[in-house]
Amino acid sequence: MRLLFVTSEVFPLIKTGGLADVSGALPIALRSLGVDIHIVLPAYRGIRSQCTPAKRLGGLKVFNDIDCELYQTTLPGTNIPLILVDQPALYDRDGSPYHHPQHGDWQDNPLRFGVLSKVAAILANKNNLLDWQADVVHCNDWQTGLVPYYLKQMGSSVKSAFSIHNIAFQGNFHPDWRHRLTLNDRDFQPEGYEFFGHVSFMKAGLYYADALCTVSPTYAREIQTEQFGFGFQGLLQHRARALTGILNGIDTQAWDPSQDVHLPVHYSEKKLGNKAKVKQILQEELGLNKDANCPLLGVVSRLTHQKGLDLLLEIAQALIEQGCQLAILGGGEPKLEQDFLGLMQRYPGKVSATIGYNEPLSHRMMAGVDIFVMPSRFEPCGLNQMYGLRYGTIPVVANTGGLADSVSGGTVTEDGKLPHNMTGFVLPENTASTLLVTLQQAIRMHANFGHWQQLQKQAMKQDVSWKTSAKHYLTLYQRMFKH
């Protein structure tokens, strides 16, 4: 199976969220199953310097006014070929892959990701640059949504799978972009790439790909409803037979408390004692009062309405008055950032808020906090709750998407036993009062050393690796050739 994996971010080279983690780990798991995989990524500023010296494959005319150079190196730490699309005017910039430093979207994002999509479609077919041709192109989120369209436009026999990581981000742009991107006018219609009068990269992926997949079975069902479909529920119901939900895994080597390079001391399911030492050192690092017994609640997240963290703000005072500490790491909506910083000023020694992205600190927090809080309004998959399971940091999650698929709730039975399948706490509904009640249940269990340690061990026994999921993806690719 020859697979071209197209993505707008990949860990460890460039990361804004979970897509990068998936793009860094899934190809490795597929490679271990014998898949011949190449990754395609834009050559953002600083990317080439992080890789082994790249070999120039050649130049490519993408559109009439856009040329690019292609370079091949390997994904760091692996022997997986990585093809970089080098177009300095589009990719060599400050800021994130999608936003300029002042937080607004890059105005030419349609061109930047239209070029990525077109290059991937060209590379998937026989070409003069690669002595290799794909059987399947695996596209990820709206940034690669035009790949299936370009393949159809070329009359290609290469199959395409389109992964929906978050259907709320759709890549909808002014209709004039269809000319610059060489999209056929006749396809600018509901049975095509048009979406409410816009050129929609997401719609193109959903409409033209041979197979659709998303990052958890529950999310695959949810996006076919009005509440979670963000306008695409009708199309997804129509294409339900082509849609598969496959739960993400995590990189269990990078996220392993027994050898994590970012931790001051290591621990495991069999040797849990050192987890308390990580907590003590974390409290010191974050300026929190050193208190081994107080429940330390953690958040590592984008600070956005989707993540439901306004609900945590509503009940923060009640939690602090009950003796809890809060540690927050993340960035996003300015109001949420300011609210958490304000909370830290109001409760010094009891609340820590670190604004921004900090990979080493995220590892120490996943290991050092007791309870991980994730009350998302919707969550396609979520990875942090799986990091929590892996690290014996008990997740309290909303009953949605991948959170529902990866965390099993429960309560202590009448005879005082913990359900053997319980791995965390699941909110019956997403309200501030329900979040408070559920966190209070977790806090009460935290006070019972025997129950808490049993729960930690049950959480740490869960298989959160990519092994099973990668097999499901391979089955999906193989199934495309039977139709």
Short mmCIF file of C-alpha atoms in Angstrom, two decimals:
data_model
loop_
_atom_site.label_atom_id
_atom_site.label_comp_id
_atom_site.label_asym_id
_atom_site.label_seq_id
_atom_site.Cartn_x
_atom_site.Cartn_y
_atom_site.Cartn_z
CA MET A 1 0.00 0.00 0.00
CA ARG A 2 1.54 3.29 -1.14
CA LEU A 3 0.11 6.21 0.84
CA LEU A 4 0.61 9.97 0.38
CA PHE A 5 -0.24 11.68 3.69
CA VAL A 6 -0.99 15.39 3.25
CA THR A 7 -1.13 17.71 6.27
CA SER A 8 -0.72 21.37 7.22
CA GLU A 9 1.16 20.57 10.45
CA VAL A 10 3.17 17.70 11.87
CA PHE A 11 4.85 17.20 15.24
CA PRO A 12 7.71 17.83 16.06
CA LEU A 13 8.20 20.34 13.21
CA ILE A 14 5.13 22.57 13.48
CA LYS A 15 2.20 22.31 15.89
CA THR A 16 -0.89 24.34 16.73
CA GLY A 17 -3.07 21.46 18.00
CA GLY A 18 -4.00 17.80 17.84
CA LEU A 19 -3.67 17.56 14.04
CA ALA A 20 0.11 17.85 14.41
CA ASP A 21 0.20 15.03 16.98
CA VAL A 22 -1.88 12.78 14.72
CA SER A 23 0.25 13.64 11.68
CA GLY A 24 3.42 12.85 13.61
CA ALA A 25 2.27 9.55 15.14
CA LEU A 26 -0.18 7.87 12.72
CA PRO A 27 2.35 7.65 9.83
CA ILE A 28 4.83 5.91 12.15
CA ALA A 29 2.18 3.38 13.20
CA LEU A 30 1.17 2.81 9.55
CA ARG A 31 4.81 2.34 8.57
CA SER A 32 5.11 -0.40 11.20
CA LEU A 33 2.23 -2.20 9.42
CA GLY A 34 4.17 -2.17 6.15
CA VAL A 35 2.56 0.88 4.53
CA ASP A 36 4.91 2.70 2.11
CA ILE A 37 4.15 6.26 3.25
CA HIS A 38 5.29 9.73 2.16
CA ILE A 39 4.24 12.91 4.02
CA VAL A 40 3.67 16.27 2.26
CA LEU A 41 3.98 19.49 4.30
CA PRO A 42 4.48 23.20 3.49
CA ALA A 43 8.04 24.43 4.10
CA TYR A 44 7.15 26.98 6.77
CA ARG A 45 9.89 29.22 8.15
CA GLY A 46 12.50 27.23 10.07
CA ILE A 47 11.23 23.78 9.05
CA ARG A 48 14.16 22.78 6.83
CA SER A 49 16.69 23.66 9.53
CA GLN A 50 15.01 21.12 11.86
CA CYS A 51 15.43 18.26 9.35
CA THR A 52 18.38 16.36 7.93
CA PRO A 53 19.71 18.05 4.76
CA ALA A 54 17.01 17.90 2.10
CA LYS A 55 17.44 16.70 -1.47
CA ARG A 56 15.93 18.96 -4.14
CA LEU A 57 13.40 17.02 -6.21
CA GLY A 58 12.78 19.83 -8.68
CA GLY A 59 10.48 22.71 -9.54
CA LEU A 60 6.75 22.53 -10.21
CA LYS A 61 4.34 24.91 -11.94
CA VAL A 62 1.27 24.79 -9.72
CA PHE A 63 -0.91 27.58 -11.15
CA ASN A 64 -0.16 30.04 -13.96
CA ASP A 65 1.43 32.53 -11.57
CA ILE A 66 2.75 30.16 -8.88
CA ASP A 67 5.84 27.94 -9.02
CA CYS A 68 7.29 26.00 -6.11
CA GLU A 69 10.36 23.90 -5.32
CA LEU A 70 10.04 20.46 -3.75
CA TYR A 71 12.57 19.04 -1.30
CA GLN A 72 12.70 15.58 0.24
CA THR A 73 14.02 14.84 3.71
CA THR A 74 12.72 12.57 6.51
CA LEU A 75 10.40 13.16 9.44
CA PRO A 76 12.79 13.71 12.40
CA GLY A 77 13.46 10.54 14.36
CA THR A 78 12.10 8.31 11.58
CA ASN A 79 12.99 7.14 8.08
CA ILE A 80 9.62 8.27 6.68
CA PRO A 81 10.10 10.43 3.55
CA LEU A 82 8.92 14.02 4.09
CA ILE A 83 8.31 16.18 1.02
CA LEU A 84 8.45 19.93 1.70
CA VAL A 85 6.59 22.36 -0.57
CA ASP A 86 8.94 25.35 -0.74
CA GLN A 87 7.26 28.59 -1.84
CA PRO A 88 8.80 31.38 0.29
CA ALA A 89 6.24 34.04 -0.67
CA LEU A 90 3.50 31.81 0.76
CA TYR A 91 5.12 29.95 3.64
CA ASP A 92 8.29 31.72 4.84
CA ARG A 93 6.60 34.03 7.39
CA ASP A 94 6.36 34.86 11.07
CA GLY A 95 3.22 33.76 12.88
CA SER A 96 1.41 30.43 12.85
CA PRO A 97 0.56 28.33 9.79
CA TYR A 98 -2.87 30.00 9.64
CA HIS A 99 -2.60 33.39 11.38
CA HIS A 100 -0.28 36.38 11.24
CA PRO A 101 1.32 37.50 14.53
CA GLN A 102 -1.63 39.82 15.32
CA HIS A 103 -3.97 36.80 15.42
CA GLY A 104 -5.93 37.44 12.19
CA ASP A 105 -6.09 34.84 9.40
CA TRP A 106 -3.60 35.20 6.54
CA GLN A 107 -5.64 36.78 3.74
CA ASP A 108 -4.09 34.47 1.14
CA ASN A 109 -4.84 31.23 3.05
CA PRO A 110 -6.95 29.98 0.10
CA LEU A 111 -3.88 30.25 -2.15
CA ARG A 112 -1.47 28.87 0.44
CA PHE A 113 -3.51 25.71 1.00
CA GLY A 114 -4.77 25.55 -2.57
CA VAL A 115 -1.10 25.21 -3.58
CA LEU A 116 -0.56 22.48 -0.97
CA SER A 117 -3.62 20.59 -2.28
CA LYS A 118 -2.65 20.92 -5.95
CA VAL A 119 0.95 19.84 -5.32
CA ALA A 120 -0.29 16.77 -3.41
CA ALA A 121 -2.64 15.82 -6.25
CA ILE A 122 0.20 16.14 -8.79
CA LEU A 123 2.62 14.11 -6.61
CA ALA A 124 0.06 11.35 -6.09
CA ASN A 125 0.01 10.62 -9.81
CA LYS A 126 2.87 9.62 -12.11
CA ASN A 127 5.23 12.59 -12.31
CA ASN A 128 8.81 13.48 -13.18
CA LEU A 129 9.80 14.36 -9.61
CA LEU A 130 9.17 11.15 -7.65
CA ASP A 131 9.92 7.62 -8.74
CA TRP A 132 6.84 6.60 -6.78
CA GLN A 133 3.07 6.76 -7.23
CA ALA A 134 0.40 6.67 -4.53
CA ASP A 135 -2.47 4.21 -4.27
CA VAL A 136 -4.25 6.45 -1.76
CA VAL A 137 -3.94 10.08 -0.69
CA HIS A 138 -4.91 10.69 2.95
CA CYS A 139 -6.00 14.33 3.35
CA ASN A 140 -6.41 16.06 6.71
CA ASP A 141 -8.89 18.86 7.47
CA TRP A 142 -9.94 21.78 5.29
CA GLN A 143 -6.39 22.81 4.40
CA THR A 144 -6.16 19.73 2.15
CA GLY A 145 -9.81 19.59 1.13
CA LEU A 146 -9.16 20.45 -2.53
CA VAL A 147 -6.95 17.38 -3.06
CA PRO A 148 -9.88 15.01 -3.86
CA TYR A 149 -11.33 17.66 -6.19
CA TYR A 150 -8.06 18.12 -8.11
CA LEU A 151 -7.68 14.33 -8.41
CA LYS A 152 -11.14 14.11 -9.98
CA GLN A 153 -10.38 17.11 -12.19
CA MET A 154 -7.25 15.31 -13.46
CA GLY A 155 -9.20 12.10 -14.12
CA SER A 156 -6.89 10.31 -11.69
CA SER A 157 -7.47 6.73 -10.53
CA VAL A 158 -5.73 7.46 -7.21
CA LYS A 159 -8.15 7.05 -4.28
CA SER A 160 -8.60 9.73 -1.62
CA ALA A 161 -9.53 9.54 2.06
CA PHE A 162 -10.48 12.79 3.81
CA SER A 163 -10.11 13.08 7.60
CA ILE A 164 -12.29 15.52 9.54
CA HIS A 165 -10.38 16.59 12.63
CA ASN A 166 -12.78 19.45 13.46
CA ILE A 167 -15.74 20.28 11.23
CA ALA A 168 -16.12 23.73 12.83
CA PHE A 169 -13.06 24.92 10.83
CA GLN A 170 -14.17 24.81 7.20
CA GLY A 171 -12.00 26.98 4.94
CA ASN A 172 -14.86 28.96 3.38
CA PHE A 173 -13.72 31.78 1.08
CA HIS A 174 -14.99 34.39 -1.40
CA PRO A 175 -16.29 32.81 -4.63
CA ASP A 176 -13.70 34.70 -6.74
CA TRP A 177 -10.99 32.38 -5.41
CA ARG A 178 -12.26 29.60 -7.69
CA HIS A 179 -10.59 31.29 -10.68
CA ARG A 180 -7.18 31.67 -9.03
CA LEU A 181 -7.36 28.07 -7.82
CA THR A 182 -8.44 26.77 -11.29
CA LEU A 183 -11.68 25.25 -9.96
CA ASN A 184 -14.30 24.57 -12.66
CA ASP A 185 -17.23 27.00 -12.61
CA ARG A 186 -19.69 24.19 -13.29
CA ASP A 187 -18.78 22.61 -9.93
CA PHE A 188 -19.55 25.83 -8.03
CA GLN A 189 -22.93 24.49 -6.90
CA PRO A 190 -24.42 22.54 -3.97
CA GLU A 191 -23.41 19.28 -5.68
CA GLY A 192 -19.82 20.45 -5.76
CA TYR A 193 -17.48 22.67 -3.74
CA GLU A 194 -19.94 25.55 -3.16
CA PHE A 195 -21.22 26.15 0.39
CA PHE A 196 -23.65 29.01 1.00
CA GLY A 197 -22.12 31.06 -1.81
CA HIS A 198 -18.52 30.41 -0.79
CA VAL A 199 -15.71 28.25 -2.12
CA SER A 200 -15.43 25.68 0.68
CA PHE A 201 -12.31 23.54 1.05
CA MET A 202 -14.10 21.36 3.65
CA LYS A 203 -17.08 20.86 1.33
CA ALA A 204 -14.76 19.81 -1.52
CA GLY A 205 -13.18 17.17 0.72
CA LEU A 206 -16.54 15.91 2.00
CA TYR A 207 -18.11 15.82 -1.47
CA TYR A 208 -15.30 14.45 -3.68
CA ALA A 209 -13.25 12.11 -1.45
CA ASP A 210 -13.73 8.36 -1.94
CA ALA A 211 -13.79 7.74 1.81
CA LEU A 212 -14.47 10.02 4.76
CA CYS A 213 -13.13 9.44 8.23
CA THR A 214 -13.16 11.27 11.51
CA VAL A 215 -11.34 10.92 14.76
CA SER A 216 -13.83 9.03 16.94
CA PRO A 217 -16.92 6.85 16.41
CA THR A 218 -19.13 9.13 18.53
CA TYR A 219 -18.05 12.24 16.58
CA ALA A 220 -18.87 10.44 13.32
CA ARG A 221 -22.45 10.12 14.58
CA GLU A 222 -22.59 13.62 16.11
CA ILE A 223 -21.59 15.48 12.91
CA GLN A 224 -24.61 14.01 11.14
CA THR A 225 -26.84 16.07 13.48
CA GLU A 226 -27.78 19.74 13.35
CA GLN A 227 -26.16 20.43 16.72
CA PHE A 228 -22.68 19.28 15.68
CA GLY A 229 -22.72 19.28 11.85
CA PHE A 230 -22.06 23.02 11.36
CA GLY A 231 -24.16 23.02 8.18
CA PHE A 232 -22.71 19.82 6.72
CA GLN A 233 -25.05 17.38 8.49
CA GLY A 234 -27.19 16.82 5.36
CA LEU A 235 -24.20 15.99 3.17
CA LEU A 236 -22.75 13.73 5.88
CA GLN A 237 -26.05 11.88 6.26
CA HIS A 238 -26.06 11.43 2.47
CA ARG A 239 -22.50 10.06 2.61
CA ALA A 240 -22.97 8.09 5.84
CA ARG A 241 -21.89 4.81 4.21
CA ALA A 242 -18.55 6.39 3.25
CA LEU A 243 -17.97 7.82 6.75
CA THR A 244 -15.95 5.94 9.41
CA GLY A 245 -15.05 7.04 12.94
CA ILE A 246 -11.63 5.83 14.10
CA LEU A 247 -10.48 6.89 17.56
CA ASN A 248 -7.10 8.61 17.59
CA GLY A 249 -4.23 7.15 19.54
CA ILE A 250 -1.29 8.94 21.13
CA ASP A 251 2.47 8.63 20.75
CA THR A 252 3.11 6.30 23.68
CA GLN A 253 6.88 6.81 23.46
CA ALA A 254 6.78 10.60 23.70
CA TRP A 255 4.03 10.32 26.35
CA ASP A 256 5.35 7.75 28.82
CA PRO A 257 5.75 8.69 32.50
CA SER A 258 8.43 6.03 32.95
CA GLN A 259 10.80 7.73 30.50
CA ASP A 260 9.39 11.20 29.65
CA VAL A 261 12.38 13.52 29.09
CA HIS A 262 10.39 16.51 30.39
CA LEU A 263 9.73 15.05 33.86
CA PRO A 264 12.01 15.66 36.85
CA VAL A 265 11.44 12.06 38.10
CA HIS A 266 9.75 9.07 36.49
CA TYR A 267 6.98 6.75 37.60
CA SER A 268 4.83 3.93 36.28
CA GLU A 269 1.65 2.03 37.08
CA LYS A 270 3.69 -0.33 39.27
CA LYS A 271 5.72 2.50 40.86
CA LEU A 272 3.23 5.32 41.38
CA GLY A 273 4.94 6.97 44.35
CA ASN A 274 7.04 9.32 42.25
CA LYS A 275 3.92 10.94 40.80
CA ALA A 276 3.55 12.80 44.11
CA LYS A 277 7.13 14.10 43.71
CA VAL A 278 6.32 15.43 40.22
CA LYS A 279 3.29 17.21 41.74
CA GLN A 280 5.43 18.79 44.46
CA ILE A 281 8.03 20.03 41.95
CA LEU A 282 5.26 21.30 39.63
CA GLN A 283 3.63 23.25 42.48
CA GLU A 284 6.96 24.94 43.13
CA GLU A 285 7.51 25.69 39.40
CA LEU A 286 4.04 27.25 39.06
CA GLY A 287 4.19 29.27 42.28
CA LEU A 288 1.50 27.20 43.99
CA ASN A 289 1.49 26.45 47.71
CA LYS A 290 3.26 23.18 48.42
CA ASP A 291 0.47 20.90 49.59
CA ALA A 292 0.67 17.18 48.86
CA ASN A 293 -2.92 16.47 49.89
CA CYS A 294 -4.89 19.23 48.15
CA PRO A 295 -6.46 18.14 44.83
CA LEU A 296 -4.57 19.87 41.99
CA LEU A 297 -6.87 20.37 38.98
CA GLY A 298 -5.25 20.93 35.59
CA VAL A 299 -6.16 22.28 32.16
CA VAL A 300 -3.93 22.10 29.07
CA SER A 301 -6.02 23.42 26.22
CA ARG A 302 -6.84 26.03 23.64
CA LEU A 303 -8.79 28.64 25.59
CA THR A 304 -11.91 28.81 23.42
CA HIS A 305 -15.69 28.58 23.81
CA GLN A 306 -15.56 25.07 22.29
CA LYS A 307 -13.49 23.80 25.22
CA GLY A 308 -16.12 24.82 27.81
CA LEU A 309 -13.60 26.45 30.11
CA ASP A 310 -15.96 29.35 30.85
CA LEU A 311 -17.87 26.73 32.88
CA LEU A 312 -14.75 26.12 34.97
CA LEU A 313 -14.37 29.87 35.56
CA GLU A 314 -17.94 29.99 36.90
CA ILE A 315 -17.19 27.41 39.60
CA ALA A 316 -13.50 28.23 40.25
CA GLN A 317 -14.18 30.12 43.48
CA ALA A 318 -16.24 27.24 44.90
CA LEU A 319 -13.45 24.77 44.06
CA ILE A 320 -10.76 26.96 45.63
CA GLU A 321 -12.88 27.41 48.78
CA GLN A 322 -13.08 23.61 49.00
CA GLY A 323 -9.28 23.44 49.13
CA CYS A 324 -8.42 22.78 45.45
CA GLN A 325 -5.65 24.32 43.38
CA LEU A 326 -5.98 25.12 39.67
CA ALA A 327 -3.23 25.06 37.02
CA ILE A 328 -4.02 26.35 33.53
CA LEU A 329 -1.84 26.20 30.39
CA GLY A 330 -3.05 27.44 27.02
CA GLY A 331 -3.90 30.36 24.81
CA GLY A 332 -6.77 31.50 22.65
CA GLU A 333 -9.62 33.93 23.15
CA PRO A 334 -8.30 37.11 24.82
CA LYS A 335 -11.22 37.30 27.29
CA LEU A 336 -10.63 33.76 28.58
CA GLU A 337 -6.88 34.44 28.83
CA GLN A 338 -7.57 37.59 30.89
CA ASP A 339 -10.15 35.85 33.08
CA PHE A 340 -7.71 33.08 34.04
CA LEU A 341 -4.89 35.59 34.64
CA GLY A 342 -7.30 37.60 36.81
CA LEU A 343 -8.16 34.45 38.77
CA MET A 344 -4.45 33.86 39.42
CA GLN A 345 -4.05 37.43 40.74
CA ARG A 346 -7.08 36.98 43.00
CA TYR A 347 -5.87 33.66 44.42
CA PRO A 348 -2.05 33.70 44.58
CA GLY A 349 -0.60 30.34 45.54
CA LYS A 350 -3.85 28.62 44.62
CA VAL A 351 -4.20 29.35 40.90
CA SER A 352 -1.54 29.31 38.18
CA ALA A 353 -2.24 30.49 34.61
CA THR A 354 0.43 30.17 31.91
CA ILE A 355 -0.69 31.74 28.63
CA GLY A 356 0.78 30.28 25.43
CA TYR A 357 2.07 26.96 24.15
CA ASN A 358 4.77 25.17 26.13
CA GLU A 359 5.36 21.51 25.25
CA PRO A 360 7.74 20.62 28.15
CA LEU A 361 5.40 22.24 30.73
CA SER A 362 2.39 20.43 29.21
CA HIS A 363 4.14 17.11 29.96
CA ARG A 364 4.94 18.13 33.56
CA MET A 365 1.35 19.25 34.07
CA MET A 366 -0.11 16.05 32.64
CA ALA A 367 2.08 14.16 35.13
CA GLY A 368 1.85 16.49 38.13
CA VAL A 369 -1.83 17.35 38.41
CA ASP A 370 -4.30 14.98 40.06
CA ILE A 371 -7.43 15.67 38.00
CA PHE A 372 -7.58 16.80 34.38
CA VAL A 373 -10.61 18.97 33.49
CA MET A 374 -12.04 18.82 29.94
CA PRO A 375 -15.67 20.04 29.75
CA SER A 376 -15.68 20.56 25.96
CA ARG A 377 -18.95 21.52 24.27
CA PHE A 378 -17.81 19.32 21.40
CA GLU A 379 -14.58 17.38 21.02
CA PRO A 380 -13.91 15.42 17.82
CA CYS A 381 -11.39 13.24 19.63
CA GLY A 382 -9.23 15.05 22.15
CA LEU A 383 -5.79 13.76 23.06
CA ASN A 384 -5.23 15.31 26.48
CA GLN A 385 -7.70 12.98 28.20
CA MET A 386 -5.64 10.08 26.78
CA TYR A 387 -2.42 11.66 28.06
CA GLY A 388 -4.23 11.85 31.41
CA LEU A 389 -5.09 8.13 31.32
CA ARG A 390 -1.51 7.27 30.39
CA TYR A 391 -0.13 9.39 33.27
CA GLY A 392 -2.62 8.31 35.95
CA THR A 393 -4.06 11.83 35.95
CA ILE A 394 -7.80 11.22 36.19
CA PRO A 395 -9.86 12.92 33.46
CA VAL A 396 -13.19 14.64 34.14
CA VAL A 397 -14.74 15.02 30.69
CA ALA A 398 -17.90 15.99 28.84
CA ASN A 399 -19.99 13.22 27.30
CA THR A 400 -19.13 14.05 23.67
CA GLY A 401 -17.04 12.84 20.74
CA GLY A 402 -13.77 11.11 21.53
CA LEU A 403 -14.08 11.99 25.22
CA ALA A 404 -17.09 9.65 25.48
CA ASP A 405 -15.22 6.97 23.50
CA SER A 406 -12.03 7.02 25.59
CA VAL A 407 -13.10 7.63 29.22
CA SER A 408 -15.41 5.31 31.19
CA GLY A 409 -17.22 6.87 34.12
CA GLY A 410 -18.75 5.15 37.11
CA THR A 411 -19.34 5.38 40.84
CA VAL A 412 -18.36 3.33 43.85
CA THR A 413 -20.83 0.45 44.36
CA GLU A 414 -22.89 -0.04 47.53
CA ASP A 415 -20.39 -2.57 48.84
CA GLY A 416 -17.61 0.02 48.45
CA LYS A 417 -15.99 -1.31 45.28
CA LEU A 418 -14.78 0.60 42.26
CA PRO A 419 -16.16 -0.58 38.88
CA HIS A 420 -13.29 -2.44 37.16
CA ASN A 421 -13.82 -0.55 33.89
CA MET A 422 -13.93 2.95 35.41
CA THR A 423 -11.13 5.24 34.20
CA GLY A 424 -12.46 8.72 34.98
CA PHE A 425 -15.58 10.85 35.40
CA VAL A 426 -18.05 11.75 32.62
CA LEU A 427 -20.44 14.72 32.92
CA PRO A 428 -24.09 13.71 32.40
CA GLU A 429 -24.69 17.20 30.94
CA ASN A 430 -22.54 20.21 30.12
CA THR A 431 -23.42 22.87 32.67
CA ALA A 432 -21.38 24.66 35.31
CA SER A 433 -23.43 23.10 38.14
CA THR A 434 -22.97 19.57 36.73
CA LEU A 435 -19.25 20.19 36.30
CA LEU A 436 -19.03 21.26 39.95
CA VAL A 437 -20.96 18.20 41.19
CA THR A 438 -18.83 15.84 39.07
CA LEU A 439 -15.56 17.44 40.19
CA GLN A 440 -16.74 17.15 43.80
CA GLN A 441 -17.25 13.40 43.23
CA ALA A 442 -13.68 13.18 41.90
CA ILE A 443 -12.37 15.23 44.85
CA ARG A 444 -14.12 12.91 47.36
CA MET A 445 -12.57 9.87 45.68
CA HIS A 446 -9.16 11.60 45.67
CA ALA A 447 -9.41 11.70 49.47
CA ASN A 448 -9.75 7.88 49.54
CA PHE A 449 -6.18 6.75 48.85
CA GLY A 450 -7.08 3.13 48.05
CA HIS A 451 -9.85 3.95 45.58
CA TRP A 452 -7.81 6.70 43.94
CA GLN A 453 -4.76 4.54 43.40
CA GLN A 454 -6.94 1.74 41.98
CA LEU A 455 -8.55 4.25 39.60
CA GLN A 456 -5.13 5.53 38.53
CA LYS A 457 -3.94 2.01 37.79
CA GLN A 458 -7.09 1.19 35.81
CA ALA A 459 -6.60 4.38 33.78
CA MET A 460 -2.94 3.60 33.09
CA LYS A 461 -3.79 0.08 31.85
CA GLN A 462 -5.84 1.46 28.93
CA ASP A 463 -4.44 0.91 25.43
CA VAL A 464 -4.20 4.47 24.05
CA SER A 465 -1.56 3.63 21.42
CA TRP A 466 -1.99 3.96 17.66
CA LYS A 467 -1.67 0.20 17.10
CA THR A 468 -5.38 -0.64 16.88
CA SER A 469 -6.35 2.61 15.15
CA ALA A 470 -3.64 2.25 12.50
CA LYS A 471 -5.01 -1.21 11.63
CA HIS A 472 -8.47 0.35 11.18
CA TYR A 473 -6.99 2.96 8.81
CA LEU A 474 -5.22 0.27 6.79
CA THR A 475 -8.52 -1.63 6.51
CA LEU A 476 -10.19 1.60 5.34
CA TYR A 477 -7.57 2.13 2.59
CA GLN A 478 -7.86 -1.50 1.45
CA ARG A 479 -11.66 -1.33 1.41
CA MET A 480 -11.55 1.58 -1.07
CA PHE A 481 -10.25 -0.78 -3.75
CA LYS A 482 -13.15 -3.20 -3.34
CA HIS A 483 -15.74 -0.64 -4.46
#
